[in-house]
DNA sequence: TTAATTTGACCACG
DNA sequence: CGTGGTCAAATTAA
């Protein structure tokens, strides 16, 4: 039995090594594959042995054998670091990676679309999974502290800022074709919008979201959503930080949906795979002009489709319906113009889509947010 | 009443 | 100093 324990510990060490070197090996799928295989082999071997032991136990119950769990614990206690990792890091990292991968895979399979920006990122499958991982060092740690809260107005708000070393994953997803096209596709997590900013050189504003459970569970996960300049029908979503909230048994956050549900959801939202810009716009216009299709019905449908998609949280998927519902009142022809002339420099599409913003920019050219 | 969003201001970083 | 990220009061929605 001792050698079985050793085997398990060996597997754990291998997994830990893999985690530590994940950033380096991320661009080497072959290496990753080999490492994973070895880990699987080790654990499979251990399971075989345990299975044999189990059979022996049931057939020949023996006090010594019943003590084995304790022995296991004792053995694990000899390596507290490893045990800590088993309780936190390993499961956290693995689960997060799994969920993210699963989510994107589901999206990808449903949409048949997502492109990779490839920057030393994790690539899976021949088609190129759309996870771009900055994977430079670690998840930003200080960010969750959000230290600004509670400070008096006279004090300077100490702020932490995401450093560039923070893990960063970029995915490009089709914008919703009906309702609020600014809403990023549901990804199984619950997000809360905390800012929006005009980005220099981009025609579309960038929205900032953080995990709804940030305050409760110090979940550091964040994401930025921005419509692509060269393809207004798609959104670029940048994920930063890892979700820790769903690790808690009592966490109210939505656990990542089952793959099937995600696919259904994605199909519900997107309708059909890989639409052209014209198709997308057509559907959007059709919805907007449809029977009884006022701004109100737009927003409600948009949010209900998001909710029906299996998101359990109240804010799963940013419900920007109110604000963008109003903005959607702008002439559809203008929106169409913006979409179709996405490449033209003669027309300022931002102005057409967000006239108020553009006006503000004209009035205060320095920085409307500064 | 509570929670989410909006948005101007603040702040860190290059 | 410009830019991007975040804060937090005000506003809106549920």
Coordinates of N, CA, C and O in Angstrom, one line a residue, chain A residues 29-187:
Chain A
X29 N 2.5 22.0 -27.3 CA 1.4 21.0 -27.0 C 1.9 19.6 -26.9 O 1.3 18.8 -26.1
X30 N 3.0 19.3 -27.6 CA 3.5 17.9 -27.5 C 4.0 17.6 -26.1 O 3.7 16.6 -25.5
X31 N 4.8 18.6 -25.6 CA 5.3 18.4 -24.2 C 4.2 18.3 -23.2 O 4.2 17.4 -22.4
X32 N 3.2 19.2 -23.4 CA 2.0 19.1 -22.5 C 1.4 17.8 -22.6 O 1.0 17.2 -21.5
X33 N 1.2 17.3 -23.8 CA 0.5 16.1 -24.0 C 1.2 14.9 -23.3 O 0.6 14.1 -22.6
X34 N 2.6 14.9 -23.4 CA 3.4 13.9 -22.8 C 3.2 13.9 -21.3 O 3.1 12.9 -20.6
X35 N 3.3 15.1 -20.8 CA 3.2 15.3 -19.3 C 1.9 14.8 -18.8 O 1.8 14.1 -17.8
X36 N 0.9 15.2 -19.5 CA -0.5 14.8 -19.1 C -0.6 13.3 -19.2 O -1.2 12.7 -18.3
X37 N -0.1 12.7 -20.2 CA -0.2 11.3 -20.4 C 0.5 10.6 -19.2 O 0.0 9.6 -18.7
X38 N 1.7 11.1 -18.8 CA 2.4 10.5 -17.8 C 1.6 10.6 -16.5 O 1.5 9.6 -15.7
X39 N 1.0 11.7 -16.2 CA 0.3 11.9 -15.0 C -0.9 11.0 -15.0 O -1.2 10.3 -14.0
X40 N -1.6 10.9 -16.1 CA -2.7 10.0 -16.2 C -2.3 8.5 -16.0 O -2.9 7.8 -15.2
X41 N -1.1 8.2 -16.5 CA -0.6 6.8 -16.4 C -0.4 6.5 -14.9 O -0.8 5.5 -14.4
X42 N 0.3 7.5 -14.2 CA 0.6 7.3 -12.8 C -0.6 7.1 -12.0 O -0.8 6.2 -11.2
X43 N -1.6 8.0 -12.2 CA -2.9 7.9 -11.4 C -3.7 6.7 -11.8 O -4.3 6.0 -10.9
X44 N -3.6 6.3 -13.0 CA -4.4 5.1 -13.4 C -3.8 3.9 -12.7 O -4.5 3.0 -12.2
X45 N -2.5 3.9 -12.7 CA -1.7 2.8 -12.0 C -2.1 2.7 -10.6 O -2.4 1.7 -10.0
X46 N -2.1 3.9 -9.9 CA -2.5 4.0 -8.5 C -3.9 3.5 -8.3 O -4.2 2.8 -7.3
X47 N -4.8 3.9 -9.2 CA -6.2 3.5 -9.1 C -6.3 2.0 -9.2 O -7.1 1.3 -8.4
X48 N -5.6 1.4 -10.1 CA -5.6 -0.1 -10.3 C -5.2 -0.7 -8.9 O -5.9 -1.6 -8.4
X49 N -4.1 -0.2 -8.4 CA -3.7 -0.8 -7.1 C -4.7 -0.6 -6.0 O -5.0 -1.6 -5.2
X50 N -5.3 0.6 -6.0 CA -6.3 0.8 -5.0 C -7.5 -0.1 -5.1 O -8.1 -0.6 -4.2
X51 N -7.8 -0.3 -6.4 CA -8.9 -1.2 -6.7 C -8.7 -2.6 -6.2 O -9.5 -3.2 -5.6
X52 N -7.5 -3.0 -6.4 CA -7.1 -4.4 -5.9 C -7.2 -4.4 -4.4 O -7.7 -5.3 -3.8
X53 N -6.7 -3.3 -3.8 CA -6.7 -3.3 -2.3 C -8.2 -3.3 -1.8 O -8.5 -3.9 -0.8
X54 N -9.0 -2.5 -2.6 CA -10.4 -2.4 -2.2 C -11.1 -3.8 -2.2 O -11.8 -4.2 -1.3
X55 N -10.8 -4.5 -3.2 CA -11.3 -5.9 -3.3 C -10.9 -6.7 -2.2 O -11.6 -7.4 -1.5
X56 N -9.6 -6.6 -1.9 CA -9.0 -7.3 -0.8 C -9.7 -6.9 0.5 O -10.0 -7.7 1.4
X57 N -10.0 -5.6 0.7 CA -10.6 -5.1 1.9 C -12.0 -5.7 2.1 O -12.4 -6.1 3.1
X58 N -12.8 -5.7 1.0 CA -14.2 -6.2 1.1 C -14.2 -7.7 1.4 O -15.1 -8.2 2.0
X59 N -13.2 -8.3 0.8 CA -13.2 -9.8 1.0 C -12.6 -10.1 2.3 O -13.1 -11.0 3.0
X60 N -11.6 -9.4 2.7 CA -10.9 -9.7 3.9 C -10.8 -8.5 4.8 O -9.7 -7.9 4.9
X61 N -11.8 -8.0 5.4 CA -11.8 -6.8 6.2 C -10.7 -7.0 7.3 O -10.7 -8.1 7.9
X62 N -9.9 -6.0 7.4 CA -8.8 -6.2 8.4 C -8.6 -4.8 9.0 O -8.5 -3.8 8.3
X63 N -8.4 -4.8 10.3 CA -8.2 -3.5 11.0 C -7.1 -2.7 10.4 O -7.1 -1.5 10.3
X64 N -6.0 -3.4 10.0 CA -4.9 -2.7 9.4 C -5.3 -1.9 8.2 O -4.9 -0.8 7.9
X65 N -6.1 -2.6 7.4 CA -6.5 -2.0 6.1 C -7.4 -0.8 6.4 O -7.4 0.2 5.6
X66 N -8.3 -0.9 7.4 CA -9.2 0.2 7.7 C -8.4 1.4 8.1 O -8.9 2.5 8.1
X67 N -7.2 1.2 8.6 CA -6.4 2.4 9.0 C -5.8 3.1 7.8 O -5.2 4.1 8.0
X68 N -5.9 2.5 6.7 CA -5.2 3.1 5.6 C -5.5 4.5 5.3 O -4.5 5.3 5.0
X69 N -6.7 4.9 5.4 CA -7.0 6.4 5.1 C -6.2 7.2 6.1 O -5.6 8.3 5.7
X70 N -6.1 6.8 7.3 CA -5.3 7.6 8.2 C -3.8 7.6 7.8 O -3.1 8.6 7.8
X71 N -3.4 6.4 7.4 CA -2.0 6.3 6.9 C -1.8 7.3 5.8 O -0.7 8.0 5.7
X72 N -2.7 7.3 4.9 CA -2.6 8.2 3.8 C -2.5 9.6 4.2 O -1.7 10.4 3.8
X73 N -3.4 10.0 5.2 CA -3.3 11.3 5.7 C -2.0 11.6 6.3 O -1.4 12.7 6.1
X74 N -1.5 10.7 7.1 CA -0.3 10.9 7.8 C 0.8 11.1 6.8 O 1.6 12.0 6.9
X75 N 0.8 10.3 5.8 CA 1.8 10.4 4.7 C 1.7 11.8 4.1 O 2.7 12.4 3.8
X76 N 0.5 12.2 3.8 CA 0.4 13.5 3.2 C 0.8 14.6 4.1 O 1.3 15.6 3.7
X77 N 0.6 14.4 5.4 CA 1.0 15.4 6.3 C 2.5 15.6 6.3 O 3.0 16.6 6.7
X78 N 3.2 14.6 5.8 CA 4.6 14.8 5.8 C 5.0 15.8 4.7 O 6.2 16.3 4.7
X79 N 4.1 16.1 3.9 CA 4.4 17.1 2.8 C 3.4 18.2 2.8 O 2.5 18.2 2.0
X80 N 3.4 19.1 3.8 CA 2.3 20.1 4.0 C 2.2 21.0 2.7 O 1.1 21.4 2.4
X81 N 3.3 21.3 2.1 CA 3.2 22.1 0.9 C 2.4 21.4 -0.2 O 1.5 22.0 -0.8
X82 N 2.7 20.2 -0.3 CA 2.0 19.4 -1.3 C 0.5 19.3 -1.0 O -0.4 19.4 -1.8
X83 N 0.3 19.1 0.3 CA -1.1 19.0 0.7 C -1.9 20.3 0.5 O -3.0 20.3 0.0
X84 N -1.2 21.3 0.8 CA -1.9 22.6 0.6 C -2.2 22.8 -0.8 O -3.3 23.3 -1.2
X85 N -1.2 22.4 -1.7 CA -1.4 22.6 -3.1 C -2.6 21.7 -3.6 O -3.4 22.1 -4.4
X86 N -2.7 20.5 -3.0 CA -3.8 19.6 -3.3 C -5.1 20.3 -3.0 O -6.1 20.1 -3.7
X87 N -5.1 21.0 -1.9 CA -6.4 21.5 -1.4 C -6.7 22.8 -2.1 O -7.9 23.2 -2.1
X88 N -5.8 23.4 -2.7 CA -6.1 24.7 -3.3 C -5.6 24.8 -4.7 O -6.4 24.7 -5.7
X89 N -4.3 25.0 -4.8 CA -3.8 25.4 -6.1 C -4.1 24.4 -7.2 O -4.6 24.8 -8.3
X90 N -3.9 23.2 -6.9 CA -4.1 22.2 -8.0 C -5.5 22.2 -8.5 O -5.8 22.4 -9.6
X91 N -6.5 22.0 -7.5 CA -7.9 22.0 -7.9 C -8.3 23.3 -8.6 O -9.0 23.3 -9.6
X92 N -7.8 24.3 -8.0 CA -8.2 25.6 -8.5 C -7.8 25.8 -9.9 O -8.5 26.1 -10.8
X93 N -6.5 25.6 -10.1 CA -5.9 25.8 -11.4 C -6.5 24.9 -12.4 O -6.9 25.3 -13.5
X94 N -6.6 23.6 -12.1 CA -7.1 22.6 -13.0 C -8.6 22.9 -13.3 O -9.0 22.9 -14.5
X95 N -9.3 23.2 -12.3 CA -10.7 23.4 -12.5 C -11.0 24.6 -13.4 O -11.8 24.6 -14.3
X96 N -10.2 25.7 -13.0 CA -10.4 26.9 -13.8 C -10.1 26.7 -15.2 O -10.8 27.0 -16.1
X97 N -8.9 26.0 -15.4 CA -8.5 25.8 -16.8 C -9.5 24.9 -17.5 O -9.9 25.2 -18.6
X98 N -10.0 23.9 -16.8 CA -11.0 23.0 -17.4 C -12.3 23.8 -17.8 O -12.8 23.6 -18.9
X99 N -12.7 24.6 -16.8 CA -14.0 25.3 -17.1 C -13.8 26.2 -18.3 O -14.7 26.3 -19.2
X100 N -12.7 26.9 -18.3 CA -12.5 27.9 -19.3 C -12.4 27.2 -20.7 O -13.0 27.6 -21.7
X101 N -11.6 26.1 -20.7 CA -11.5 25.4 -21.9 C -12.8 24.8 -22.3 O -13.2 24.9 -23.5
X102 N -13.5 24.3 -21.3 CA -14.8 23.7 -21.6 C -15.8 24.7 -22.2 O -16.4 24.5 -23.2
X103 N -15.8 25.9 -21.6 CA -16.7 26.9 -22.0 C -16.4 27.3 -23.5 O -17.3 27.4 -24.3
X104 N -15.1 27.6 -23.7 CA -14.7 28.0 -25.0 C -15.0 26.9 -26.1 O -15.4 27.2 -27.2
X105 N -14.7 25.7 -25.6 CA -14.9 24.6 -26.6 C -16.3 24.5 -26.9 O -16.7 24.2 -28.1
X106 N -17.2 24.6 -25.9 CA -18.6 24.5 -26.2 C -19.0 25.6 -27.1 O -19.8 25.4 -28.0
X107 N -18.5 26.8 -26.8 CA -18.9 27.9 -27.7 C -18.4 27.7 -29.1 O -19.1 27.9 -30.0
X108 N -17.2 27.2 -29.1 CA -16.6 27.0 -30.4 C -17.4 25.9 -31.2 O -17.7 26.1 -32.4
X109 N -17.7 24.9 -30.5 CA -18.5 23.8 -31.2 C -19.8 24.3 -31.6 O -20.4 23.9 -32.6
X110 N -20.4 25.2 -30.9 CA -21.7 25.7 -31.2 C -21.6 26.7 -32.3 O -22.5 26.8 -33.2
X111 N -20.6 27.5 -32.3 CA -20.6 28.6 -33.2 C -19.7 28.3 -34.4 O -19.8 28.9 -35.4
X112 N -18.8 27.4 -34.2 CA -17.9 27.1 -35.3 C -17.0 28.3 -35.6 O -16.5 28.5 -36.7
X113 N -16.8 29.0 -34.6 CA -16.1 30.3 -34.8 C -15.4 30.7 -33.5 O -16.0 30.6 -32.5
X114 N -14.3 31.2 -33.6 CA -13.5 31.8 -32.6 C -12.1 31.7 -33.1 O -11.6 30.6 -33.5
X115 N -11.5 32.8 -33.2 CA -10.1 32.7 -33.8 C -9.1 33.0 -32.8 O -9.4 33.6 -31.7
X116 N -8.0 32.5 -33.0 CA -6.9 32.7 -32.1 C -6.0 33.8 -32.5 O -5.7 34.0 -33.6
X117 N -5.5 34.5 -31.5 CA -4.6 35.5 -31.7 C -3.2 35.0 -31.6 O -2.2 35.7 -31.9
X118 N -3.1 33.8 -31.1 CA -1.8 33.1 -30.9 C -0.7 34.0 -30.5 O -0.1 34.7 -31.2
X119 N -0.4 33.9 -29.2 CA 0.7 34.7 -28.7 C 1.4 33.9 -27.6 O 1.5 34.3 -26.5
X120 N 1.9 32.7 -28.0 CA 2.4 31.8 -27.0 C 1.3 31.3 -26.1 O 1.5 31.0 -25.0
X121 N 0.1 31.3 -26.7 CA -1.0 30.9 -25.9 C -1.3 29.5 -25.9 O -0.6 28.7 -26.6
X122 N -2.3 29.1 -25.2 CA -2.6 27.7 -25.2 C -3.4 27.4 -26.4 O -4.4 28.1 -26.7
X123 N -3.0 26.4 -27.1 CA -3.7 26.0 -28.3 C -4.1 24.6 -28.2 O -3.3 23.7 -27.9
X124 N -5.3 24.3 -28.4 CA -5.8 22.9 -28.3 C -6.6 22.6 -29.6 O -7.4 23.4 -30.1
X125 N -6.4 21.4 -30.1 CA -7.1 21.0 -31.2 C -6.5 21.6 -32.5 O -5.8 22.6 -32.5
X126 N -6.7 20.9 -33.6 CA -6.1 21.3 -34.8 C -6.7 22.6 -35.3 O -6.0 23.4 -36.0
X127 N -7.9 22.9 -35.0 CA -8.6 24.1 -35.5 C -8.1 25.3 -34.8 O -8.3 26.4 -35.2
X128 N -7.4 25.2 -33.7 CA -6.9 26.3 -33.0 C -8.0 26.9 -32.0 O -8.8 27.7 -32.4
X129 N -7.9 26.4 -30.8 CA -8.8 27.0 -29.8 C -8.5 28.4 -29.5 O -7.3 28.8 -29.6
X130 N -9.5 29.2 -29.3 CA -9.3 30.6 -29.2 C -8.9 31.2 -27.9 O -9.1 32.3 -27.6
X131 N -8.2 30.4 -27.1 CA -7.7 30.9 -25.9 C -6.3 31.5 -26.2 O -5.4 30.7 -26.5
X132 N -6.2 32.8 -26.0 CA -4.8 33.3 -26.0 C -4.4 33.5 -24.6 O -5.1 34.3 -23.9
X133 N -3.4 32.9 -24.2 CA -3.0 33.1 -22.8 C -1.7 33.9 -22.8 O -0.7 33.5 -23.4
X134 N -1.8 35.0 -22.1 CA -0.6 35.8 -21.9 C 0.4 34.9 -21.1 O 1.6 34.9 -21.3
X135 N -0.1 34.3 -20.1 CA 0.6 33.3 -19.3 C 2.0 33.7 -19.0 O 2.9 33.0 -19.1
X136 N 2.1 34.9 -18.6 CA 3.5 35.4 -18.3 C 3.9 35.1 -16.9 O 5.0 34.5 -16.7
X137 N 3.1 35.3 -16.0 CA 3.6 34.9 -14.6 C 2.4 34.4 -13.8 O 2.1 33.2 -13.8
X138 N 1.7 35.3 -13.2 CA 0.7 34.8 -12.2 C -0.5 35.7 -12.4 O -0.5 36.7 -13.0
X139 N -1.5 35.2 -11.7 CA -2.7 36.0 -11.7 C -2.4 37.2 -10.7 O -1.7 37.0 -9.8
X140 N -2.9 38.3 -11.1 CA -2.7 39.4 -10.3 C -3.3 39.2 -8.9 O -4.4 38.7 -8.8
X141 N -2.5 39.5 -7.9 CA -2.9 39.1 -6.6 C -3.6 40.3 -5.9 O -4.6 40.2 -5.3
X142 N -2.9 41.4 -6.0 CA -3.4 42.6 -5.2 C -4.7 43.1 -5.7 O -5.4 43.9 -5.0
X143 N -5.1 42.7 -6.8 CA -6.3 43.3 -7.4 C -7.5 43.1 -6.6 O -8.4 43.9 -6.5
X144 N -7.6 41.9 -6.1 CA -8.8 41.5 -5.4 C -9.0 42.4 -4.1 O -10.1 42.5 -3.6
X145 N -8.0 42.9 -3.7 CA -8.1 43.7 -2.4 C -8.9 44.9 -2.6 O -9.6 45.4 -1.7
X146 N -8.9 45.5 -3.8 CA -9.7 46.6 -4.2 C -9.7 47.6 -3.0 O -10.7 47.9 -2.4
X147 N -8.6 48.1 -2.8 CA -8.4 48.8 -1.5 C -9.0 50.2 -1.5 O -9.1 50.8 -0.4
X148 N -9.5 50.6 -2.5 CA -10.1 52.0 -2.5 C -11.3 52.1 -1.7 O -11.6 53.2 -1.2
X149 N -12.0 51.1 -1.4 CA -13.2 51.2 -0.7 C -13.0 51.7 0.8 O -12.1 51.3 1.5
X150 N -13.9 52.5 1.2 CA -13.9 52.9 2.6 C -13.0 54.0 2.9 O -13.0 54.5 4.0
X151 N -12.1 54.4 2.0 CA -11.2 55.4 2.3 C -12.0 56.8 2.3 O -12.9 57.0 1.5
X152 N -11.6 57.6 3.2 CA -12.3 58.9 3.2 C -12.0 59.7 2.0 O -11.0 59.5 1.3
X153 N -12.8 60.7 1.7 CA -12.6 61.4 0.4 C -11.3 62.2 0.5 O -10.8 62.5 -0.5
X154 N -10.9 62.6 1.7 CA -9.7 63.4 1.8 C -8.5 62.5 1.5 O -7.5 63.0 0.9
X155 N -8.6 61.2 1.8 CA -7.4 60.4 1.6 C -7.3 60.1 0.1 O -8.3 60.0 -0.6
X156 N -6.1 59.8 -0.3 CA -5.9 59.4 -1.7 C -6.3 57.9 -1.7 O -6.0 57.1 -0.9
X157 N -7.0 57.6 -2.8 CA -7.4 56.2 -2.9 C -6.3 55.4 -3.4 O -5.8 55.5 -4.5
X158 N -5.8 54.5 -2.5 CA -4.8 53.6 -3.0 C -5.3 52.6 -3.9 O -6.4 52.0 -3.7
X159 N -4.7 52.4 -5.0 CA -5.3 51.5 -6.0 C -4.2 50.5 -6.5 O -3.1 50.8 -6.5
X160 N -4.7 49.4 -6.8 CA -3.9 48.4 -7.4 C -4.3 48.4 -8.9 O -5.5 48.6 -9.2
X161 N -3.4 48.0 -9.6 CA -3.7 48.0 -11.1 C -3.2 46.7 -11.6 O -2.2 46.2 -11.2
X162 N -3.9 46.2 -12.6 CA -3.5 45.0 -13.2 C -2.2 45.2 -13.9 O -2.1 46.1 -14.7
X163 N -1.2 44.4 -13.5 CA 0.0 44.5 -14.3 C 0.0 43.6 -15.5 O -0.9 42.7 -15.6
X164 N 0.8 43.9 -16.4 CA 0.8 43.2 -17.7 C 1.2 41.8 -17.5 O 1.0 41.0 -18.4
X165 N 1.8 41.5 -16.3 CA 2.2 40.1 -16.2 C 1.0 39.2 -15.8 O 1.1 38.0 -15.8
X166 N -0.1 39.8 -15.5 CA -1.3 39.0 -15.1 C -1.7 38.1 -16.3 O -1.6 38.5 -17.4
X167 N -2.1 36.9 -15.9 CA -2.6 36.0 -16.9 C -3.7 36.7 -17.7 O -4.6 37.3 -17.2
X168 N -3.6 36.5 -19.0 CA -4.5 37.2 -19.9 C -4.9 36.3 -21.0 O -4.1 35.7 -21.7
X169 N -6.2 36.1 -21.2 CA -6.7 35.2 -22.2 C -7.7 36.0 -23.1 O -8.6 36.6 -22.6
X170 N -7.4 35.9 -24.4 CA -8.3 36.7 -25.3 C -9.1 35.7 -26.2 O -8.5 34.8 -26.8
X171 N -10.4 36.0 -26.2 CA -11.2 35.2 -27.2 C -12.0 36.2 -28.0 O -12.3 37.3 -27.6
X172 N -12.3 35.8 -29.2 CA -13.1 36.6 -30.0 C -14.4 35.9 -30.3 O -14.4 34.7 -30.7
X173 N -15.5 36.5 -30.0 CA -16.8 35.8 -30.2 C -17.7 36.7 -31.0 O -17.6 37.9 -31.0
X174 N -18.6 36.1 -31.6 CA -19.6 36.8 -32.4 C -20.5 37.6 -31.4 O -20.9 37.2 -30.4
X175 N -20.8 38.9 -31.8 CA -21.7 39.7 -31.0 C -23.1 39.1 -31.2 O -23.4 38.5 -32.2
X176 N -23.9 39.3 -30.2 CA -25.3 38.9 -30.3 C -25.9 39.5 -31.5 O -25.6 40.7 -31.8
X177 N -26.7 38.8 -32.2 CA -27.3 39.3 -33.4 C -28.6 40.0 -33.2 O -29.1 40.7 -34.1
X178 N -29.2 39.8 -32.0 CA -30.4 40.5 -31.7 C -30.3 41.1 -30.3 O -29.5 40.7 -29.5
X179 N -31.3 42.0 -30.1 CA -31.2 42.7 -28.8 C -30.0 43.5 -28.7 O -29.6 44.2 -29.7
X180 N -29.4 43.5 -27.6 CA -28.2 44.3 -27.3 C -27.0 43.6 -27.9 O -26.5 42.6 -27.3
X181 N -26.5 44.1 -29.0 CA -25.4 43.4 -29.6 C -24.1 43.6 -28.8 O -23.0 43.1 -29.1
X182 N -24.2 44.5 -27.8 CA -23.0 44.8 -27.0 C -22.8 43.7 -25.9 O -21.7 43.7 -25.3
X183 N -23.8 43.0 -25.7 CA -23.7 42.0 -24.6 C -22.8 40.8 -25.1 O -23.1 40.2 -26.1
X184 N -21.7 40.5 -24.3 CA -20.9 39.4 -24.7 C -21.6 38.1 -24.5 O -22.5 38.0 -23.6
X185 N -21.3 37.1 -25.2 CA -22.0 35.8 -25.0 C -21.8 35.3 -23.6 O -20.8 35.5 -23.0
X186 N -22.8 34.6 -23.1 CA -22.7 34.0 -21.8 C -21.6 33.0 -21.7 O -21.3 32.3 -22.6
X187 N -20.8 33.1 -20.6 CA -19.7 32.2 -20.5 C -19.8 31.4 -19.2 O -18.8 30.8 -18.8

